[in-house]
Amino acid sequence: NAGVMQNPRHLVRRRGQEARLRCSPMKGHSHVYWYRQLPEEGLKFMVYLQKENIIDESGMPKERFSAEFPKEGPSILRIQQVVRGDSAAYFCASSPREYGYTFGSGTRLTVV
Amino acid sequence: TQLLEQSPQFLSIQEGENLTVYCNSSSVFSSLQWYRQEPGEGPVLLVTVVTGGEVKKLKRLTFQFGDARKDSSLHITAAQPGDTGLYLCAGRAGTASKLTFGTGTRLQVTL
């Protein structure tokens, strides 16, 4: 039973490029959450999605960031026109219902 | 905005010592979780506490939820090098699904 799969594990982007982070939830999990972690800090909530629906995006920056969880395929966190301040570890978690998270290993984004 | 403050931020101890990590807030949480995170990995859930005053034990780890559900503590007895990592508390407010994470406590246990 594979865990939450995130890819890529490491992503380097130049300022102004787009970053696409993917998250495949555990089998049977229909709830997906994205969190961001800056160095030496705790995780900050970004967005909560169920299949084809955004449930809570109160932690998403107003511009450049978007997320989706299509009926088929992984959840995608998209960051357009990346800036140095976007460099962080981005974690995805999934759950079979509203509670009971399992986290993936994260994608470490570096903007150069 | 709900905040969870953890103390201490850093802790370096020798194998066999005991330690306590604190997680405090001015807000009430419906449940609180503790995670351990190792470098390059995602957080791994250790425990969930739900009831005020609840105490849960996981081998050498003892977790307590404050009576008012605003704070929690993690006590480790006879620490081992394998306990090294970043310990994070995370609270859930009401029926919300999202978690508010604490600032983290980085523990180093040396031989």
JSON list of C-alpha atoms in Angstrom, two decimals:
[
{"chain": "A", "resi": 1, "resn": "ASN", "atom": "CA", "xyz": [0.00, 0.00, 0.00]},
{"chain": "A", "resi": 2, "resn": "ALA", "atom": "CA", "xyz": [2.00, 2.95, -1.29]},
{"chain": "A", "resi": 3, "resn": "GLY", "atom": "CA", "xyz": [2.01, 6.08, 0.79]},
{"chain": "A", "resi": 4, "resn": "VAL", "atom": "CA", "xyz": [1.44, 9.62, -0.43]},
{"chain": "A", "resi": 5, "resn": "MET", "atom": "CA", "xyz": [3.68, 10.11, -3.44]},
{"chain": "A", "resi": 6, "resn": "GLN", "atom": "CA", "xyz": [5.06, 13.52, -4.28]},
{"chain": "A", "resi": 7, "resn": "ASN", "atom": "CA", "xyz": [7.19, 14.39, -7.26]},
{"chain": "A", "resi": 8, "resn": "PRO", "atom": "CA", "xyz": [9.57, 15.69, -8.02]},
{"chain": "A", "resi": 9, "resn": "ARG", "atom": "CA", "xyz": [11.47, 15.45, -4.73]},
{"chain": "A", "resi": 10, "resn": "HIS", "atom": "CA", "xyz": [13.65, 18.38, -5.72]},
{"chain": "A", "resi": 11, "resn": "LEU", "atom": "CA", "xyz": [12.83, 21.12, -8.20]},
{"chain": "A", "resi": 12, "resn": "VAL", "atom": "CA", "xyz": [15.02, 24.01, -9.29]},
{"chain": "A", "resi": 13, "resn": "ARG", "atom": "CA", "xyz": [13.45, 26.89, -11.16]},
{"chain": "A", "resi": 14, "resn": "ARG", "atom": "CA", "xyz": [14.75, 30.25, -12.34]},
{"chain": "A", "resi": 15, "resn": "ARG", "atom": "CA", "xyz": [12.90, 33.36, -11.31]},
{"chain": "A", "resi": 16, "resn": "GLY", "atom": "CA", "xyz": [9.89, 33.89, -13.56]},
{"chain": "A", "resi": 17, "resn": "GLN", "atom": "CA", "xyz": [9.43, 30.22, -14.49]},
{"chain": "A", "resi": 18, "resn": "GLU", "atom": "CA", "xyz": [6.51, 28.02, -13.52]},
{"chain": "A", "resi": 19, "resn": "ALA", "atom": "CA", "xyz": [6.71, 25.26, -10.93]},
{"chain": "A", "resi": 20, "resn": "ARG", "atom": "CA", "xyz": [4.37, 22.26, -10.97]},
{"chain": "A", "resi": 21, "resn": "LEU", "atom": "CA", "xyz": [4.28, 20.02, -7.93]},
{"chain": "A", "resi": 22, "resn": "ARG", "atom": "CA", "xyz": [2.40, 16.72, -8.04]},
{"chain": "A", "resi": 23, "resn": "CYS", "atom": "CA", "xyz": [0.79, 14.70, -5.31]},
{"chain": "A", "resi": 24, "resn": "SER", "atom": "CA", "xyz": [-0.74, 11.25, -5.63]},
{"chain": "A", "resi": 25, "resn": "PRO", "atom": "CA", "xyz": [-2.79, 10.49, -2.52]},
{"chain": "A", "resi": 26, "resn": "MET", "atom": "CA", "xyz": [-2.95, 7.11, -0.86]},
{"chain": "A", "resi": 27, "resn": "LYS", "atom": "CA", "xyz": [-5.33, 4.65, -2.45]},
{"chain": "A", "resi": 28, "resn": "GLY", "atom": "CA", "xyz": [-8.87, 5.34, -1.29]},
{"chain": "A", "resi": 29, "resn": "HIS", "atom": "CA", "xyz": [-8.08, 8.84, -0.02]},
{"chain": "A", "resi": 30, "resn": "SER", "atom": "CA", "xyz": [-10.21, 11.57, -1.56]},
{"chain": "A", "resi": 31, "resn": "HIS", "atom": "CA", "xyz": [-9.04, 14.49, 0.60]},
{"chain": "A", "resi": 32, "resn": "VAL", "atom": "CA", "xyz": [-5.78, 16.30, -0.22]},
{"chain": "A", "resi": 33, "resn": "TYR", "atom": "CA", "xyz": [-4.03, 19.10, 1.66]},
{"chain": "A", "resi": 34, "resn": "TRP", "atom": "CA", "xyz": [-1.02, 21.21, 0.71]},
{"chain": "A", "resi": 35, "resn": "TYR", "atom": "CA", "xyz": [1.32, 22.78, 3.28]},
{"chain": "A", "resi": 36, "resn": "ARG", "atom": "CA", "xyz": [4.46, 24.88, 2.89]},
{"chain": "A", "resi": 37, "resn": "GLN", "atom": "CA", "xyz": [7.45, 24.74, 5.20]},
{"chain": "A", "resi": 38, "resn": "LEU", "atom": "CA", "xyz": [10.15, 27.38, 5.29]},
{"chain": "A", "resi": 39, "resn": "PRO", "atom": "CA", "xyz": [13.56, 26.42, 6.72]},
{"chain": "A", "resi": 40, "resn": "GLU", "atom": "CA", "xyz": [13.49, 25.83, 10.47]},
{"chain": "A", "resi": 41, "resn": "GLU", "atom": "CA", "xyz": [9.76, 26.58, 10.68]},
{"chain": "A", "resi": 42, "resn": "GLY", "atom": "CA", "xyz": [6.57, 24.63, 11.13]},
{"chain": "A", "resi": 43, "resn": "LEU", "atom": "CA", "xyz": [4.18, 23.87, 8.31]},
{"chain": "A", "resi": 44, "resn": "LYS", "atom": "CA", "xyz": [1.72, 26.47, 7.05]},
{"chain": "A", "resi": 45, "resn": "PHE", "atom": "CA", "xyz": [-1.62, 25.38, 5.57]},
{"chain": "A", "resi": 46, "resn": "MET", "atom": "CA", "xyz": [-2.20, 26.37, 1.97]},
{"chain": "A", "resi": 47, "resn": "VAL", "atom": "CA", "xyz": [-5.22, 24.57, 0.51]},
{"chain": "A", "resi": 48, "resn": "TYR", "atom": "CA", "xyz": [-7.63, 21.67, 1.06]},
{"chain": "A", "resi": 49, "resn": "LEU", "atom": "CA", "xyz": [-9.17, 19.88, -1.89]},
{"chain": "A", "resi": 50, "resn": "GLN", "atom": "CA", "xyz": [-11.50, 17.01, -2.55]},
{"chain": "A", "resi": 51, "resn": "LYS", "atom": "CA", "xyz": [-11.93, 15.46, -5.98]},
{"chain": "A", "resi": 52, "resn": "GLU", "atom": "CA", "xyz": [-12.62, 18.32, -8.43]},
{"chain": "A", "resi": 53, "resn": "ASN", "atom": "CA", "xyz": [-13.40, 20.77, -5.61]},
{"chain": "A", "resi": 54, "resn": "ILE", "atom": "CA", "xyz": [-11.43, 23.33, -3.61]},
{"chain": "A", "resi": 55, "resn": "ILE", "atom": "CA", "xyz": [-12.81, 23.21, -0.08]},
{"chain": "A", "resi": 56, "resn": "ASP", "atom": "CA", "xyz": [-10.57, 25.71, 1.72]},
{"chain": "A", "resi": 57, "resn": "GLU", "atom": "CA", "xyz": [-7.95, 27.89, 0.07]},
{"chain": "A", "resi": 58, "resn": "SER", "atom": "CA", "xyz": [-7.57, 30.36, 2.91]},
{"chain": "A", "resi": 59, "resn": "GLY", "atom": "CA", "xyz": [-3.80, 29.78, 3.08]},
{"chain": "A", "resi": 60, "resn": "MET", "atom": "CA", "xyz": [-3.07, 30.28, -0.61]},
{"chain": "A", "resi": 61, "resn": "PRO", "atom": "CA", "xyz": [-1.37, 33.49, -1.72]},
{"chain": "A", "resi": 62, "resn": "LYS", "atom": "CA", "xyz": [-3.80, 35.55, -3.78]},
{"chain": "A", "resi": 63, "resn": "GLU", "atom": "CA", "xyz": [-1.64, 35.62, -6.87]},
{"chain": "A", "resi": 64, "resn": "ARG", "atom": "CA", "xyz": [0.50, 33.16, -8.81]},
{"chain": "A", "resi": 65, "resn": "PHE", "atom": "CA", "xyz": [-0.57, 30.08, -6.80]},
{"chain": "A", "resi": 66, "resn": "SER", "atom": "CA", "xyz": [-3.26, 27.61, -7.83]},
{"chain": "A", "resi": 67, "resn": "ALA", "atom": "CA", "xyz": [-4.20, 24.05, -6.99]},
{"chain": "A", "resi": 68, "resn": "GLU", "atom": "CA", "xyz": [-6.37, 21.37, -8.49]},
{"chain": "A", "resi": 69, "resn": "PHE", "atom": "CA", "xyz": [-7.37, 17.79, -7.78]},
{"chain": "A", "resi": 70, "resn": "PRO", "atom": "CA", "xyz": [-8.95, 16.41, -10.95]},
{"chain": "A", "resi": 71, "resn": "LYS", "atom": "CA", "xyz": [-11.25, 13.43, -11.15]},
{"chain": "A", "resi": 72, "resn": "GLU", "atom": "CA", "xyz": [-8.40, 11.40, -12.61]},
{"chain": "A", "resi": 73, "resn": "GLY", "atom": "CA", "xyz": [-4.74, 11.88, -11.81]},
{"chain": "A", "resi": 74, "resn": "PRO", "atom": "CA", "xyz": [-2.72, 13.56, -9.10]},
{"chain": "A", "resi": 75, "resn": "SER", "atom": "CA", "xyz": [-3.32, 16.83, -7.33]},
{"chain": "A", "resi": 76, "resn": "ILE", "atom": "CA", "xyz": [-1.23, 19.65, -8.77]},
{"chain": "A", "resi": 77, "resn": "LEU", "atom": "CA", "xyz": [0.08, 22.75, -6.99]},
{"chain": "A", "resi": 78, "resn": "ARG", "atom": "CA", "xyz": [1.10, 25.32, -9.59]},
{"chain": "A", "resi": 79, "resn": "ILE", "atom": "CA", "xyz": [3.23, 28.36, -8.91]},
{"chain": "A", "resi": 80, "resn": "GLN", "atom": "CA", "xyz": [3.55, 30.81, -11.77]},
{"chain": "A", "resi": 81, "resn": "GLN", "atom": "CA", "xyz": [6.38, 33.31, -12.18]},
{"chain": "A", "resi": 82, "resn": "VAL", "atom": "CA", "xyz": [8.30, 31.98, -9.21]},
{"chain": "A", "resi": 83, "resn": "VAL", "atom": "CA", "xyz": [10.30, 34.33, -6.98]},
{"chain": "A", "resi": 84, "resn": "ARG", "atom": "CA", "xyz": [13.09, 33.58, -4.51]},
{"chain": "A", "resi": 85, "resn": "GLY", "atom": "CA", "xyz": [10.63, 33.78, -1.61]},
{"chain": "A", "resi": 86, "resn": "ASP", "atom": "CA", "xyz": [8.79, 30.75, -3.01]},
{"chain": "A", "resi": 87, "resn": "SER", "atom": "CA", "xyz": [11.77, 28.54, -2.14]},
{"chain": "A", "resi": 88, "resn": "ALA", "atom": "CA", "xyz": [10.50, 26.11, 0.47]},
{"chain": "A", "resi": 89, "resn": "ALA", "atom": "CA", "xyz": [9.47, 22.51, 1.06]},
{"chain": "A", "resi": 90, "resn": "TYR", "atom": "CA", "xyz": [5.93, 21.82, -0.10]},
{"chain": "A", "resi": 91, "resn": "PHE", "atom": "CA", "xyz": [4.15, 18.92, 1.55]},
{"chain": "A", "resi": 92, "resn": "CYS", "atom": "CA", "xyz": [1.03, 17.15, 0.49]},
{"chain": "A", "resi": 93, "resn": "ALA", "atom": "CA", "xyz": [-1.12, 15.08, 2.83]},
{"chain": "A", "resi": 94, "resn": "SER", "atom": "CA", "xyz": [-4.10, 12.89, 2.11]},
{"chain": "A", "resi": 95, "resn": "SER", "atom": "CA", "xyz": [-6.87, 11.37, 4.18]},
{"chain": "A", "resi": 96, "resn": "PRO", "atom": "CA", "xyz": [-9.89, 9.13, 3.60]},
{"chain": "A", "resi": 97, "resn": "ARG", "atom": "CA", "xyz": [-12.15, 11.65, 5.32]},
{"chain": "A", "resi": 98, "resn": "GLU", "atom": "CA", "xyz": [-11.76, 15.04, 6.95]},
{"chain": "A", "resi": 99, "resn": "TYR", "atom": "CA", "xyz": [-9.23, 13.79, 9.49]},
{"chain": "A", "resi": 100, "resn": "GLY", "atom": "CA", "xyz": [-6.39, 11.31, 9.70]},
{"chain": "A", "resi": 101, "resn": "TYR", "atom": "CA", "xyz": [-3.59, 12.77, 7.61]},
{"chain": "A", "resi": 102, "resn": "THR", "atom": "CA", "xyz": [-0.68, 10.96, 5.99]},
{"chain": "A", "resi": 103, "resn": "PHE", "atom": "CA", "xyz": [2.05, 13.22, 4.67]},
{"chain": "A", "resi": 104, "resn": "GLY", "atom": "CA", "xyz": [4.22, 12.72, 1.63]},
{"chain": "A", "resi": 105, "resn": "SER", "atom": "CA", "xyz": [7.98, 13.26, 1.64]},
{"chain": "A", "resi": 106, "resn": "GLY", "atom": "CA", "xyz": [7.64, 16.70, 0.09]},
{"chain": "A", "resi": 107, "resn": "THR", "atom": "CA", "xyz": [8.99, 18.64, -2.86]},
{"chain": "A", "resi": 108, "resn": "ARG", "atom": "CA", "xyz": [11.88, 20.96, -2.17]},
{"chain": "A", "resi": 109, "resn": "LEU", "atom": "CA", "xyz": [11.61, 23.95, -4.46]},
{"chain": "A", "resi": 110, "resn": "THR", "atom": "CA", "xyz": [14.65, 26.13, -5.00]},
{"chain": "A", "resi": 111, "resn": "VAL", "atom": "CA", "xyz": [14.31, 29.33, -7.01]},
{"chain": "A", "resi": 112, "resn": "VAL", "atom": "CA", "xyz": [17.58, 30.66, -8.39]},
{"chain": "B", "resi": 1, "resn": "THR", "atom": "CA", "xyz": [-5.11, 33.95, 13.84]},
{"chain": "B", "resi": 2, "resn": "GLN", "atom": "CA", "xyz": [-4.37, 30.90, 15.93]},
{"chain": "B", "resi": 3, "resn": "LEU", "atom": "CA", "xyz": [-0.78, 30.40, 16.98]},
{"chain": "B", "resi": 4, "resn": "LEU", "atom": "CA", "xyz": [0.95, 27.48, 18.61]},
{"chain": "B", "resi": 5, "resn": "GLU", "atom": "CA", "xyz": [4.21, 28.27, 20.37]},
{"chain": "B", "resi": 6, "resn": "GLN", "atom": "CA", "xyz": [6.58, 25.44, 21.16]},
{"chain": "B", "resi": 7, "resn": "SER", "atom": "CA", "xyz": [9.35, 25.49, 23.70]},
{"chain": "B", "resi": 8, "resn": "PRO", "atom": "CA", "xyz": [12.17, 24.98, 23.75]},
{"chain": "B", "resi": 9, "resn": "GLN", "atom": "CA", "xyz": [13.10, 25.66, 20.14]},
{"chain": "B", "resi": 10, "resn": "PHE", "atom": "CA", "xyz": [16.25, 23.56, 20.38]},
{"chain": "B", "resi": 11, "resn": "LEU", "atom": "CA", "xyz": [17.24, 20.85, 22.80]},
{"chain": "B", "resi": 12, "resn": "SER", "atom": "CA", "xyz": [20.48, 18.90, 22.89]},
{"chain": "B", "resi": 13, "resn": "ILE", "atom": "CA", "xyz": [20.69, 16.15, 25.46]},
{"chain": "B", "resi": 14, "resn": "GLN", "atom": "CA", "xyz": [22.59, 12.95, 26.15]},
{"chain": "B", "resi": 15, "resn": "GLU", "atom": "CA", "xyz": [21.22, 9.47, 25.79]},
{"chain": "B", "resi": 16, "resn": "GLY", "atom": "CA", "xyz": [19.29, 8.40, 28.85]},
{"chain": "B", "resi": 17, "resn": "GLU", "atom": "CA", "xyz": [18.10, 11.85, 29.89]},
{"chain": "B", "resi": 18, "resn": "ASN", "atom": "CA", "xyz": [14.45, 12.84, 30.19]},
{"chain": "B", "resi": 19, "resn": "LEU", "atom": "CA", "xyz": [12.92, 15.86, 28.48]},
{"chain": "B", "resi": 20, "resn": "THR", "atom": "CA", "xyz": [9.64, 17.70, 28.06]},
{"chain": "B", "resi": 21, "resn": "VAL", "atom": "CA", "xyz": [8.50, 19.75, 25.08]},
{"chain": "B", "resi": 22, "resn": "TYR", "atom": "CA", "xyz": [5.67, 22.25, 25.46]},
{"chain": "B", "resi": 23, "resn": "CYS", "atom": "CA", "xyz": [3.07, 23.46, 23.01]},
{"chain": "B", "resi": 24, "resn": "ASN", "atom": "CA", "xyz": [1.03, 26.51, 24.06]},
{"chain": "B", "resi": 25, "resn": "SER", "atom": "CA", "xyz": [-1.72, 28.62, 22.59]},
{"chain": "B", "resi": 26, "resn": "SER", "atom": "CA", "xyz": [-4.31, 31.17, 23.65]},
{"chain": "B", "resi": 27, "resn": "SER", "atom": "CA", "xyz": [-6.83, 29.40, 21.42]},
{"chain": "B", "resi": 28, "resn": "VAL", "atom": "CA", "xyz": [-8.90, 26.32, 22.12]},
{"chain": "B", "resi": 29, "resn": "PHE", "atom": "CA", "xyz": [-8.40, 23.32, 19.84]},
{"chain": "B", "resi": 30, "resn": "SER", "atom": "CA", "xyz": [-10.81, 20.45, 19.30]},
{"chain": "B", "resi": 31, "resn": "SER", "atom": "CA", "xyz": [-7.88, 18.08, 18.91]},
{"chain": "B", "resi": 32, "resn": "LEU", "atom": "CA", "xyz": [-4.12, 18.25, 18.95]},
{"chain": "B", "resi": 33, "resn": "GLN", "atom": "CA", "xyz": [-1.56, 16.09, 17.22]},
{"chain": "B", "resi": 34, "resn": "TRP", "atom": "CA", "xyz": [2.15, 15.54, 17.65]},
{"chain": "B", "resi": 35, "resn": "TYR", "atom": "CA", "xyz": [4.40, 14.73, 14.70]},
{"chain": "B", "resi": 36, "resn": "ARG", "atom": "CA", "xyz": [8.07, 13.91, 14.30]},
{"chain": "B", "resi": 37, "resn": "GLN", "atom": "CA", "xyz": [9.87, 15.01, 11.17]},
{"chain": "B", "resi": 38, "resn": "GLU", "atom": "CA", "xyz": [13.29, 13.81, 10.05]},
{"chain": "B", "resi": 39, "resn": "PRO", "atom": "CA", "xyz": [15.48, 15.73, 7.58]},
{"chain": "B", "resi": 40, "resn": "GLY", "atom": "CA", "xyz": [14.25, 15.43, 4.03]},
{"chain": "B", "resi": 41, "resn": "GLU", "atom": "CA", "xyz": [11.01, 13.72, 5.00]},
{"chain": "B", "resi": 42, "resn": "GLY", "atom": "CA", "xyz": [7.44, 14.62, 5.77]},
{"chain": "B", "resi": 43, "resn": "PRO", "atom": "CA", "xyz": [6.00, 14.72, 9.29]},
{"chain": "B", "resi": 44, "resn": "VAL", "atom": "CA", "xyz": [4.95, 11.38, 10.76]},
{"chain": "B", "resi": 45, "resn": "LEU", "atom": "CA", "xyz": [2.00, 11.32, 13.13]},
{"chain": "B", "resi": 46, "resn": "LEU", "atom": "CA", "xyz": [2.82, 10.17, 16.67]},
{"chain": "B", "resi": 47, "resn": "VAL", "atom": "CA", "xyz": [-0.46, 10.73, 18.50]},
{"chain": "B", "resi": 48, "resn": "THR", "atom": "CA", "xyz": [-3.79, 12.54, 18.50]},
{"chain": "B", "resi": 49, "resn": "VAL", "atom": "CA", "xyz": [-5.34, 13.83, 21.73]},
{"chain": "B", "resi": 50, "resn": "VAL", "atom": "CA", "xyz": [-8.94, 14.96, 21.83]},
{"chain": "B", "resi": 51, "resn": "THR", "atom": "CA", "xyz": [-10.21, 15.26, 25.40]},
{"chain": "B", "resi": 52, "resn": "GLY", "atom": "CA", "xyz": [-9.07, 17.93, 27.86]},
{"chain": "B", "resi": 53, "resn": "GLY", "atom": "CA", "xyz": [-6.73, 16.36, 30.42]},
{"chain": "B", "resi": 54, "resn": "GLU", "atom": "CA", "xyz": [-6.16, 13.31, 28.24]},
{"chain": "B", "resi": 55, "resn": "VAL", "atom": "CA", "xyz": [-2.86, 11.46, 28.65]},
{"chain": "B", "resi": 56, "resn": "LYS", "atom": "CA", "xyz": [-1.56, 9.02, 26.06]},
{"chain": "B", "resi": 57, "resn": "LYS", "atom": "CA", "xyz": [1.56, 6.90, 26.21]},
{"chain": "B", "resi": 58, "resn": "LEU", "atom": "CA", "xyz": [3.54, 5.57, 23.28]},
{"chain": "B", "resi": 59, "resn": "LYS", "atom": "CA", "xyz": [6.41, 3.48, 24.66]},
{"chain": "B", "resi": 60, "resn": "ARG", "atom": "CA", "xyz": [8.78, 6.07, 26.21]},
{"chain": "B", "resi": 61, "resn": "LEU", "atom": "CA", "xyz": [6.71, 9.04, 25.02]},
{"chain": "B", "resi": 62, "resn": "THR", "atom": "CA", "xyz": [3.91, 10.52, 27.13]},
{"chain": "B", "resi": 63, "resn": "PHE", "atom": "CA", "xyz": [1.54, 13.09, 25.65]},
{"chain": "B", "resi": 64, "resn": "GLN", "atom": "CA", "xyz": [-0.84, 15.27, 27.62]},
{"chain": "B", "resi": 65, "resn": "PHE", "atom": "CA", "xyz": [-3.60, 17.61, 26.46]},
{"chain": "B", "resi": 66, "resn": "GLY", "atom": "CA", "xyz": [-4.31, 20.52, 28.79]},
{"chain": "B", "resi": 67, "resn": "ASP", "atom": "CA", "xyz": [-7.61, 20.64, 30.65]},
{"chain": "B", "resi": 68, "resn": "ALA", "atom": "CA", "xyz": [-8.67, 23.74, 28.70]},
{"chain": "B", "resi": 69, "resn": "ARG", "atom": "CA", "xyz": [-7.48, 22.22, 25.40]},
{"chain": "B", "resi": 70, "resn": "LYS", "atom": "CA", "xyz": [-5.15, 25.15, 24.79]},
{"chain": "B", "resi": 71, "resn": "ASP", "atom": "CA", "xyz": [-1.84, 23.45, 25.47]},
{"chain": "B", "resi": 72, "resn": "SER", "atom": "CA", "xyz": [-0.07, 20.13, 25.33]},
{"chain": "B", "resi": 73, "resn": "SER", "atom": "CA", "xyz": [3.18, 18.53, 26.39]},
{"chain": "B", "resi": 74, "resn": "LEU", "atom": "CA", "xyz": [5.36, 15.71, 25.18]},
{"chain": "B", "resi": 75, "resn": "HIS", "atom": "CA", "xyz": [7.60, 13.96, 27.69]},
{"chain": "B", "resi": 76, "resn": "ILE", "atom": "CA", "xyz": [10.31, 11.54, 26.59]},
{"chain": "B", "resi": 77, "resn": "THR", "atom": "CA", "xyz": [11.84, 9.20, 29.14]},
{"chain": "B", "resi": 78, "resn": "ALA", "atom": "CA", "xyz": [15.38, 7.88, 28.71]},
{"chain": "B", "resi": 79, "resn": "ALA", "atom": "CA", "xyz": [15.94, 9.54, 25.34]},
{"chain": "B", "resi": 80, "resn": "GLN", "atom": "CA", "xyz": [17.77, 7.59, 22.65]},
{"chain": "B", "resi": 81, "resn": "PRO", "atom": "CA", "xyz": [19.63, 8.79, 19.53]},
{"chain": "B", "resi": 82, "resn": "GLY", "atom": "CA", "xyz": [16.73, 7.49, 17.45]},
{"chain": "B", "resi": 83, "resn": "ASP", "atom": "CA", "xyz": [14.51, 10.14, 19.06]},
{"chain": "B", "resi": 84, "resn": "THR", "atom": "CA", "xyz": [16.47, 12.86, 17.26]},
{"chain": "B", "resi": 85, "resn": "GLY", "atom": "CA", "xyz": [14.28, 14.96, 15.00]},
{"chain": "B", "resi": 86, "resn": "LEU", "atom": "CA", "xyz": [11.94, 17.92, 14.70]},
{"chain": "B", "resi": 87, "resn": "TYR", "atom": "CA", "xyz": [8.87, 17.59, 16.90]},
{"chain": "B", "resi": 88, "resn": "LEU", "atom": "CA", "xyz": [5.79, 19.48, 15.79]},
{"chain": "B", "resi": 89, "resn": "CYS", "atom": "CA", "xyz": [2.49, 19.96, 17.51]},
{"chain": "B", "resi": 90, "resn": "ALA", "atom": "CA", "xyz": [-0.55, 20.73, 15.36]},
{"chain": "B", "resi": 91, "resn": "GLY", "atom": "CA", "xyz": [-4.03, 21.77, 16.41]},
{"chain": "B", "resi": 92, "resn": "ARG", "atom": "CA", "xyz": [-7.39, 21.56, 14.78]},
{"chain": "B", "resi": 93, "resn": "ALA", "atom": "CA", "xyz": [-9.98, 24.23, 15.59]},
{"chain": "B", "resi": 94, "resn": "GLY", "atom": "CA", "xyz": [-13.63, 23.21, 15.71]},
{"chain": "B", "resi": 95, "resn": "THR", "atom": "CA", "xyz": [-14.62, 21.09, 12.75]},
{"chain": "B", "resi": 96, "resn": "ALA", "atom": "CA", "xyz": [-12.01, 22.55, 10.41]},
{"chain": "B", "resi": 97, "resn": "SER", "atom": "CA", "xyz": [-9.95, 20.03, 8.52]},
{"chain": "B", "resi": 98, "resn": "LYS", "atom": "CA", "xyz": [-6.80, 22.14, 8.31]},
{"chain": "B", "resi": 99, "resn": "LEU", "atom": "CA", "xyz": [-4.11, 22.00, 10.95]},
{"chain": "B", "resi": 100, "resn": "THR", "atom": "CA", "xyz": [-2.27, 24.88, 12.61]},
{"chain": "B", "resi": 101, "resn": "PHE", "atom": "CA", "xyz": [1.28, 23.77, 13.23]},
{"chain": "B", "resi": 102, "resn": "GLY", "atom": "CA", "xyz": [3.54, 24.85, 16.05]},
{"chain": "B", "resi": 103, "resn": "THR", "atom": "CA", "xyz": [6.92, 26.44, 15.60]},
{"chain": "B", "resi": 104, "resn": "GLY", "atom": "CA", "xyz": [8.73, 23.15, 16.21]},
{"chain": "B", "resi": 105, "resn": "THR", "atom": "CA", "xyz": [11.28, 21.78, 18.66]},
{"chain": "B", "resi": 106, "resn": "ARG", "atom": "CA", "xyz": [14.48, 20.37, 17.26]},
{"chain": "B", "resi": 107, "resn": "LEU", "atom": "CA", "xyz": [15.79, 17.58, 19.47]},
{"chain": "B", "resi": 108, "resn": "GLN", "atom": "CA", "xyz": [19.30, 16.17, 19.29]},
{"chain": "B", "resi": 109, "resn": "VAL", "atom": "CA", "xyz": [20.16, 13.12, 21.38]},
{"chain": "B", "resi": 110, "resn": "THR", "atom": "CA", "xyz": [23.83, 12.21, 21.54]},
{"chain": "B", "resi": 111, "resn": "LEU", "atom": "CA", "xyz": [25.60, 9.12, 22.85]}
]
